[in-house]
Amino acid sequence: MVVAASTCRTETVFDYSWMNVVVAYWNRYPNPSSTHVLTEDTIQREVRDGKLFSRRLLSKTNPVPKWGARFYNNVPVKIVEDSVLDPVKKTFTTFTRNLGMTKIMKVDEIVVYSEQKDGSTLAVRRAYISSQVFGFSRAIRAFGIERFKANGNKASNGFNYVLRRMFPDSLVGGGHHQHAVTTTSPAGELPATTITVSTTNGSLNNQGALKSAAKVGYEFFKSHASKIAQLFSVKN
Amino acid sequence: MNSIGEDCNELKKQYDACFNSWFSEGFLKGQTDDSGCAPIFRVYQECVKRAMREQKIELREVGSEYCTGSEYDNASSSGGKTQPKTKS
């Protein structure tokens, strides 16, 4: 069986050279738009074949939405970010994903920073959001996509703030670029595990199977309500 | 920005300063030898690993090898359908 993954793609142009962008990247926290980012650590780093490989661990807060307040206390979400920087091709690729609770909502985000002809830097940001919660997958994915899009501008604003502070006189490309493109596709397909319903009968009629499957889905959702509420409030 | 381990903050600050200097003045100018920051990185890394153990943070599910989402590389050419590449 396959698990559907919603995808979203955004493009942002930063009016700074690729060199400035990658230098600023390692210093982008804290900024006024990133108050939800609590910690940031480099846990692996090496130069291989002239490229810089890094792995970082970040923790971010979870503001509790009103409807989730009764379920759980705030627990920071852990995020792993792998990146590879190629100084020759002038490309910088980051890949982030959440640690834990991935059956409820798995968010993989890829950002590629590359140099433009006019000297500015293009960031292409793609998200792949999947969920294995039976009966609620589409709703969870839709929520994830909306959250991803809403956070895109915020992240760009925060990064621009850092760039302005670090390189106040280094604008390129006329300083007129805006958030350019957002495209969303509802469902790609990703192989994953299935939720199976086992019964003692050996065979069930359609109605029985549906009821049984719905019950499993409902029980799963209920037992993970706090985690789902928590994920729904994650900021990128 | 703080470290996940409270007692690692000072080490993190020292390592970040070393890395930032090497990155902009060395690596981006073609110098790939990163041994200058290795000693402080080792100490800082140990501190972070200790903090991760204490907080029961495990990286098992992401594996030890760096990943840059290459399993999604053919997504754009497959009409929105993403079929991750699997190692055989």
CSV table of C-alpha atoms in Angstrom, one decimal:
chain,number,residue,atom,x,y,z
A,1,MET,CA,0.0,0.0,0.0
A,2,VAL,CA,1.1,3.6,-0.5
A,3,VAL,CA,0.7,6.6,1.7
A,4,ALA,CA,-0.2,9.8,-0.1
A,5,ALA,CA,2.0,12.8,0.3
A,6,SER,CA,1.0,16.4,-0.3
A,7,THR,CA,3.6,18.5,-1.9
A,8,CYS,CA,4.2,22.2,-1.9
A,9,ARG,CA,6.8,24.3,-3.6
A,10,THR,CA,7.7,28.0,-3.1
A,11,GLU,CA,10.4,30.2,-4.6
A,12,THR,CA,12.0,33.2,-2.9
A,13,VAL,CA,14.7,35.5,-4.3
A,14,PHE,CA,17.1,37.1,-1.8
A,15,ASP,CA,18.7,40.2,-3.1
A,16,TYR,CA,22.1,39.2,-1.8
A,17,SER,CA,24.9,37.2,-3.3
A,18,TRP,CA,25.0,33.5,-2.8
A,19,MET,CA,28.2,33.9,-0.7
A,20,ASN,CA,26.4,36.3,1.6
A,21,VAL,CA,23.4,34.1,1.9
A,22,VAL,CA,25.3,31.0,2.9
A,23,VAL,CA,27.4,32.9,5.4
A,24,ALA,CA,24.3,34.4,6.9
A,25,TYR,CA,22.6,31.0,6.9
A,26,TRP,CA,24.6,29.7,9.8
A,27,ASN,CA,23.8,32.9,11.7
A,28,ARG,CA,20.1,33.2,11.0
A,29,TYR,CA,19.0,32.5,14.5
A,30,PRO,CA,18.0,34.3,16.6
A,31,ASN,CA,15.9,36.8,14.6
A,32,PRO,CA,12.6,38.6,15.3
A,33,SER,CA,10.7,36.0,13.3
A,34,SER,CA,12.2,33.0,15.0
A,35,THR,CA,11.2,33.3,18.6
A,36,HIS,CA,9.9,29.8,18.4
A,37,VAL,CA,13.4,28.4,17.8
A,38,LEU,CA,14.8,27.3,21.1
A,39,THR,CA,18.1,25.6,20.4
A,40,GLU,CA,20.4,24.9,17.5
A,41,ASP,CA,23.4,22.5,17.5
A,42,THR,CA,25.8,21.1,15.0
A,43,ILE,CA,26.1,17.4,15.6
A,44,GLN,CA,28.2,16.4,12.6
A,45,ARG,CA,30.3,18.2,10.1
A,46,GLU,CA,32.9,17.3,7.5
A,47,VAL,CA,34.4,18.3,4.2
A,48,ARG,CA,34.1,15.6,1.6
A,49,ASP,CA,35.1,15.9,-2.1
A,50,GLY,CA,35.3,19.7,-1.6
A,51,LYS,CA,31.8,19.9,-0.3
A,52,LEU,CA,30.7,20.8,3.2
A,53,PHE,CA,28.3,18.4,4.8
A,54,SER,CA,26.6,19.4,8.1
A,55,ARG,CA,24.0,17.9,10.4
A,56,ARG,CA,22.2,20.1,12.9
A,57,LEU,CA,19.6,19.4,15.5
A,58,LEU,CA,17.1,22.1,16.3
A,59,SER,CA,14.3,22.3,18.8
A,60,LYS,CA,11.3,24.5,18.4
A,61,THR,CA,8.4,25.4,20.6
A,62,ASN,CA,4.8,24.3,20.2
A,63,PRO,CA,2.4,27.1,21.1
A,64,VAL,CA,-0.7,25.2,22.2
A,65,PRO,CA,-3.9,26.1,20.2
A,66,LYS,CA,-6.9,26.5,22.4
A,67,TRP,CA,-8.5,23.3,21.3
A,68,GLY,CA,-5.3,21.4,22.2
A,69,ALA,CA,-4.7,22.9,25.5
A,70,ARG,CA,-6.5,20.2,27.5
A,71,PHE,CA,-4.5,17.4,25.9
A,72,TYR,CA,-0.9,18.0,26.7
A,73,ASN,CA,1.8,20.3,28.0
A,74,ASN,CA,4.1,22.1,25.6
A,75,VAL,CA,6.9,19.9,24.4
A,76,PRO,CA,9.6,21.2,22.1
A,77,VAL,CA,9.7,19.5,18.7
A,78,LYS,CA,13.1,18.2,17.5
A,79,ILE,CA,14.1,18.7,13.9
A,80,VAL,CA,17.1,17.3,12.1
A,81,GLU,CA,18.7,19.3,9.3
A,82,ASP,CA,21.2,17.8,6.9
A,83,SER,CA,22.9,20.0,4.4
A,84,VAL,CA,25.5,19.9,1.6
A,85,LEU,CA,27.2,23.0,0.3
A,86,ASP,CA,29.1,23.0,-3.0
A,87,PRO,CA,31.3,26.1,-3.3
A,88,VAL,CA,32.2,25.3,-6.9
A,89,LYS,CA,28.7,24.9,-8.3
A,90,LYS,CA,27.5,27.5,-5.8
A,91,THR,CA,24.6,25.4,-4.6
A,92,PHE,CA,23.5,24.8,-1.0
A,93,THR,CA,20.9,22.2,-0.2
A,94,THR,CA,19.2,21.7,3.1
A,95,PHE,CA,17.0,18.8,4.1
A,96,THR,CA,15.0,18.9,7.3
A,97,ARG,CA,12.6,16.5,8.9
A,98,ASN,CA,10.8,16.1,12.2
A,99,LEU,CA,12.0,13.5,14.7
A,100,GLY,CA,9.4,11.2,16.1
A,101,MET,CA,5.6,11.1,15.6
A,102,THR,CA,6.2,10.6,11.9
A,103,LYS,CA,3.3,8.3,11.4
A,104,ILE,CA,1.0,11.1,12.5
A,105,MET,CA,2.6,13.8,10.3
A,106,LYS,CA,5.9,13.5,8.6
A,107,VAL,CA,7.3,16.7,7.2
A,108,ASP,CA,10.3,16.6,4.9
A,109,GLU,CA,11.5,20.0,3.6
A,110,ILE,CA,14.1,20.5,1.0
A,111,VAL,CA,15.5,24.0,0.2
A,112,VAL,CA,18.0,24.6,-2.6
A,113,TYR,CA,19.9,28.0,-2.6
A,114,SER,CA,21.5,28.8,-6.0
A,115,GLU,CA,23.1,31.8,-7.6
A,116,GLN,CA,21.1,33.7,-10.2
A,117,LYS,CA,22.5,35.5,-13.3
A,118,ASP,CA,21.9,38.9,-11.7
A,119,GLY,CA,23.9,38.0,-8.7
A,120,SER,CA,20.9,37.4,-6.4
A,121,THR,CA,20.1,34.1,-4.7
A,122,LEU,CA,17.1,31.9,-5.5
A,123,ALA,CA,15.7,29.6,-2.8
A,124,VAL,CA,13.5,26.9,-4.0
A,125,ARG,CA,11.6,25.3,-1.0
A,126,ARG,CA,9.8,22.1,-1.3
A,127,ALA,CA,7.8,20.3,1.3
A,128,TYR,CA,6.5,16.7,1.3
A,129,ILE,CA,3.9,16.1,4.0
A,130,SER,CA,2.5,12.7,4.7
A,131,SER,CA,0.4,11.1,7.4
A,132,GLN,CA,-0.6,7.5,8.2
A,133,VAL,CA,-3.5,8.3,10.4
A,134,PHE,CA,-6.3,6.3,8.9
A,135,GLY,CA,-9.3,8.4,7.9
A,136,PHE,CA,-7.6,11.7,8.8
A,137,SER,CA,-4.6,11.7,6.5
A,138,ARG,CA,-6.0,14.2,4.0
A,139,ALA,CA,-7.1,16.7,6.7
A,140,ILE,CA,-3.7,16.5,8.4
A,141,ARG,CA,-1.8,16.9,5.1
A,142,ALA,CA,-4.0,19.9,4.2
A,143,PHE,CA,-3.3,21.5,7.5
A,144,GLY,CA,0.5,20.8,7.1
A,145,ILE,CA,0.5,22.4,3.7
A,146,GLU,CA,-1.3,25.5,4.9
A,147,ARG,CA,1.1,25.8,7.8
A,148,PHE,CA,4.0,25.4,5.5
A,149,LYS,CA,2.8,28.2,3.2
A,150,ALA,CA,2.0,30.5,6.0
A,151,ASN,CA,5.4,30.0,7.6
A,152,GLY,CA,7.3,30.6,4.3
A,153,ASN,CA,7.0,34.3,4.3
A,154,LYS,CA,7.8,34.5,8.0
A,155,ALA,CA,11.0,32.4,7.5
A,156,SER,CA,12.0,34.6,4.5
A,157,ASN,CA,11.4,37.8,6.5
A,158,GLY,CA,13.5,36.5,9.3
A,159,PHE,CA,16.4,35.6,7.0
A,160,ASN,CA,16.2,38.9,5.2
A,161,TYR,CA,16.4,40.6,8.6
A,162,VAL,CA,19.7,38.7,9.3
A,163,LEU,CA,21.0,39.5,5.8
A,164,ARG,CA,20.3,43.2,6.2
A,165,ARG,CA,22.1,43.3,9.5
A,166,MET,CA,25.1,41.3,8.4
A,167,PHE,CA,25.5,42.9,4.9
A,168,PRO,CA,23.8,46.3,5.0
A,169,ASP,CA,25.4,47.6,1.8
A,170,SER,CA,25.4,44.5,-0.2
A,171,LEU,CA,22.1,44.4,-2.0
A,172,VAL,CA,22.1,43.0,-5.5
A,173,GLY,CA,19.4,42.6,-8.2
A,174,GLY,CA,17.8,46.0,-7.5
A,175,GLY,CA,16.3,45.0,-4.2
A,176,HIS,CA,12.9,44.5,-5.7
A,177,HIS,CA,12.3,40.8,-5.5
A,178,GLN,CA,9.2,39.4,-3.8
A,179,HIS,CA,8.1,35.9,-2.9
A,180,ALA,CA,7.6,34.5,-6.3
A,181,VAL,CA,5.8,31.2,-6.8
A,182,THR,CA,3.8,28.8,-4.7
A,183,THR,CA,2.6,25.5,-6.2
A,184,THR,CA,0.8,22.8,-4.4
A,185,SER,CA,-0.1,19.3,-5.5
A,186,PRO,CA,-2.5,17.3,-3.4
A,187,ALA,CA,-0.9,13.8,-3.4
A,188,GLY,CA,2.2,12.2,-4.6
A,189,GLU,CA,2.7,8.6,-3.6
A,190,LEU,CA,5.1,7.3,-1.0
A,191,PRO,CA,5.6,3.7,-0.1
A,192,ALA,CA,4.9,3.1,3.6
A,193,THR,CA,3.4,0.7,6.0
A,194,THR,CA,-0.2,-0.1,6.1
A,195,ILE,CA,-2.7,-0.2,8.9
A,196,THR,CA,-4.2,-3.7,8.8
A,197,VAL,CA,-7.4,-4.8,10.5
A,198,SER,CA,-7.2,-8.4,11.7
A,199,THR,CA,-10.4,-10.3,12.5
A,200,THR,CA,-11.2,-13.7,13.9
A,201,ASN,CA,-13.8,-14.4,11.3
A,202,GLY,CA,-11.4,-14.8,8.4
A,203,SER,CA,-13.8,-13.0,6.2
A,204,LEU,CA,-15.9,-9.9,6.7
A,205,ASN,CA,-18.6,-8.3,4.6
A,206,ASN,CA,-17.9,-4.8,3.3
A,207,GLN,CA,-19.9,-3.1,5.9
A,208,GLY,CA,-18.2,-5.0,8.7
A,209,ALA,CA,-14.8,-4.3,7.3
A,210,LEU,CA,-15.6,-0.6,7.0
A,211,LYS,CA,-16.9,-0.4,10.6
A,212,SER,CA,-13.9,-2.3,11.9
A,213,ALA,CA,-11.4,-0.1,9.9
A,214,ALA,CA,-13.2,3.1,11.0
A,215,LYS,CA,-13.0,1.9,14.6
A,216,VAL,CA,-9.3,1.3,14.3
A,217,GLY,CA,-8.8,4.7,12.8
A,218,TYR,CA,-10.9,6.4,15.4
A,219,GLU,CA,-9.1,4.6,18.3
A,220,PHE,CA,-5.7,5.5,16.8
A,221,PHE,CA,-6.7,9.1,16.4
A,222,LYS,CA,-8.1,9.2,19.9
A,223,SER,CA,-5.0,7.7,21.5
A,224,HIS,CA,-2.7,10.1,19.7
A,225,ALA,CA,-4.9,13.2,20.1
A,226,SER,CA,-2.3,15.0,22.2
A,227,LYS,CA,0.5,14.3,19.7
A,228,ILE,CA,-1.7,15.3,16.7
A,229,ALA,CA,-2.6,18.5,18.5
A,230,GLN,CA,1.0,19.1,19.2
A,231,LEU,CA,2.0,18.6,15.5
A,232,PHE,CA,-0.8,20.9,14.3
A,233,SER,CA,0.8,23.7,16.3
A,234,VAL,CA,4.4,23.2,15.0
A,235,LYS,CA,6.0,26.3,13.4
A,236,ASN,CA,8.7,25.9,10.8
B,1,MET,CA,21.2,30.8,20.0
B,2,ASN,CA,21.4,28.3,22.8
B,3,SER,CA,22.5,24.7,22.7
B,4,ILE,CA,20.3,21.8,23.7
B,5,GLY,CA,22.6,21.2,26.6
B,6,GLU,CA,22.8,24.1,29.0
B,7,ASP,CA,26.4,23.4,29.9
B,8,CYS,CA,27.3,23.3,26.2
B,9,ASN,CA,26.5,26.9,25.5
B,10,GLU,CA,30.0,28.3,26.0
B,11,LEU,CA,31.5,25.5,23.9
B,12,LYS,CA,28.9,26.1,21.2
B,13,LYS,CA,29.8,29.8,21.2
B,14,GLN,CA,33.5,29.0,20.8
B,15,TYR,CA,32.9,26.5,18.0
B,16,ASP,CA,30.5,28.7,16.1
B,17,ALA,CA,33.0,31.6,16.2
B,18,CYS,CA,35.7,29.3,14.9
B,19,PHE,CA,33.5,27.8,12.2
B,20,ASN,CA,32.2,31.1,11.0
B,21,SER,CA,35.7,32.5,10.6
B,22,TRP,CA,36.9,29.4,8.8
B,23,PHE,CA,33.8,29.2,6.6
B,24,SER,CA,33.9,32.7,5.3
B,25,GLU,CA,37.7,33.3,5.3
B,26,GLY,CA,38.8,29.8,4.4
B,27,PHE,CA,36.3,27.3,2.9
B,28,LEU,CA,34.5,29.8,0.6
B,29,LYS,CA,38.0,30.8,-0.7
B,30,GLY,CA,39.0,27.3,-1.5
B,31,GLN,CA,40.6,26.1,1.7
B,32,THR,CA,39.1,22.7,2.5
B,33,ASP,CA,41.2,21.9,5.5
B,34,ASP,CA,38.9,22.2,8.5
B,35,SER,CA,41.3,20.8,11.1
B,36,GLY,CA,41.6,24.2,12.8
B,37,CYS,CA,38.2,23.9,14.5
B,38,ALA,CA,38.4,20.1,15.0
B,39,PRO,CA,39.6,20.2,18.7
B,40,ILE,CA,36.9,22.5,19.9
B,41,PHE,CA,34.3,20.7,17.8
B,42,ARG,CA,35.2,17.4,19.4
B,43,VAL,CA,34.7,18.7,22.9
B,44,TYR,CA,31.4,20.5,21.9
B,45,GLN,CA,30.2,17.4,20.1
B,46,GLU,CA,30.7,15.2,23.1
B,47,CYS,CA,28.8,17.7,25.3
B,48,VAL,CA,25.9,17.8,22.9
B,49,LYS,CA,25.8,13.9,22.6
B,50,ARG,CA,25.7,13.8,26.4
B,51,ALA,CA,22.8,16.2,26.5
B,52,MET,CA,21.0,14.2,23.8
B,53,ARG,CA,21.4,11.0,25.9
B,54,GLU,CA,20.1,12.7,29.0
B,55,GLN,CA,17.1,14.0,27.1
B,56,LYS,CA,16.6,10.7,25.4
B,57,ILE,CA,16.9,12.2,21.9
B,58,GLU,CA,17.7,9.4,19.4
B,59,LEU,CA,18.7,9.9,15.8
B,60,ARG,CA,18.1,6.2,14.9
B,61,GLU,CA,15.3,7.0,12.5
B,62,VAL,CA,17.4,9.4,10.4
B,63,GLY,CA,20.4,7.2,10.0
B,64,SER,CA,24.1,8.2,10.3
B,65,GLU,CA,24.6,9.2,6.7
B,66,TYR,CA,23.8,12.7,5.5
B,67,CYS,CA,20.6,12.9,3.6
B,68,THR,CA,19.5,15.7,1.2
B,69,GLY,CA,16.2,14.4,0.1
B,70,SER,CA,17.5,12.8,-3.1
B,71,GLU,CA,14.6,10.3,-2.9
B,72,TYR,CA,12.4,13.2,-4.0
B,73,ASP,CA,14.6,14.2,-6.9
B,74,ASN,CA,12.3,12.8,-9.6
B,75,ALA,CA,9.2,14.4,-8.1
B,76,SER,CA,9.1,17.4,-10.5
B,77,SER,CA,9.4,15.2,-13.5
B,78,SER,CA,6.6,12.8,-12.5
B,79,GLY,CA,3.6,15.1,-12.5
B,80,GLY,CA,3.5,15.6,-8.8
B,81,LYS,CA,3.9,11.9,-7.9
B,82,THR,CA,6.8,11.3,-5.8
B,83,GLN,CA,8.3,7.9,-5.7
B,84,PRO,CA,11.4,7.7,-3.5
B,85,LYS,CA,14.4,5.9,-4.9
B,86,THR,CA,15.1,2.7,-3.0
B,87,LYS,CA,18.5,1.2,-2.5
B,88,SER,CA,18.6,-2.4,-3.8
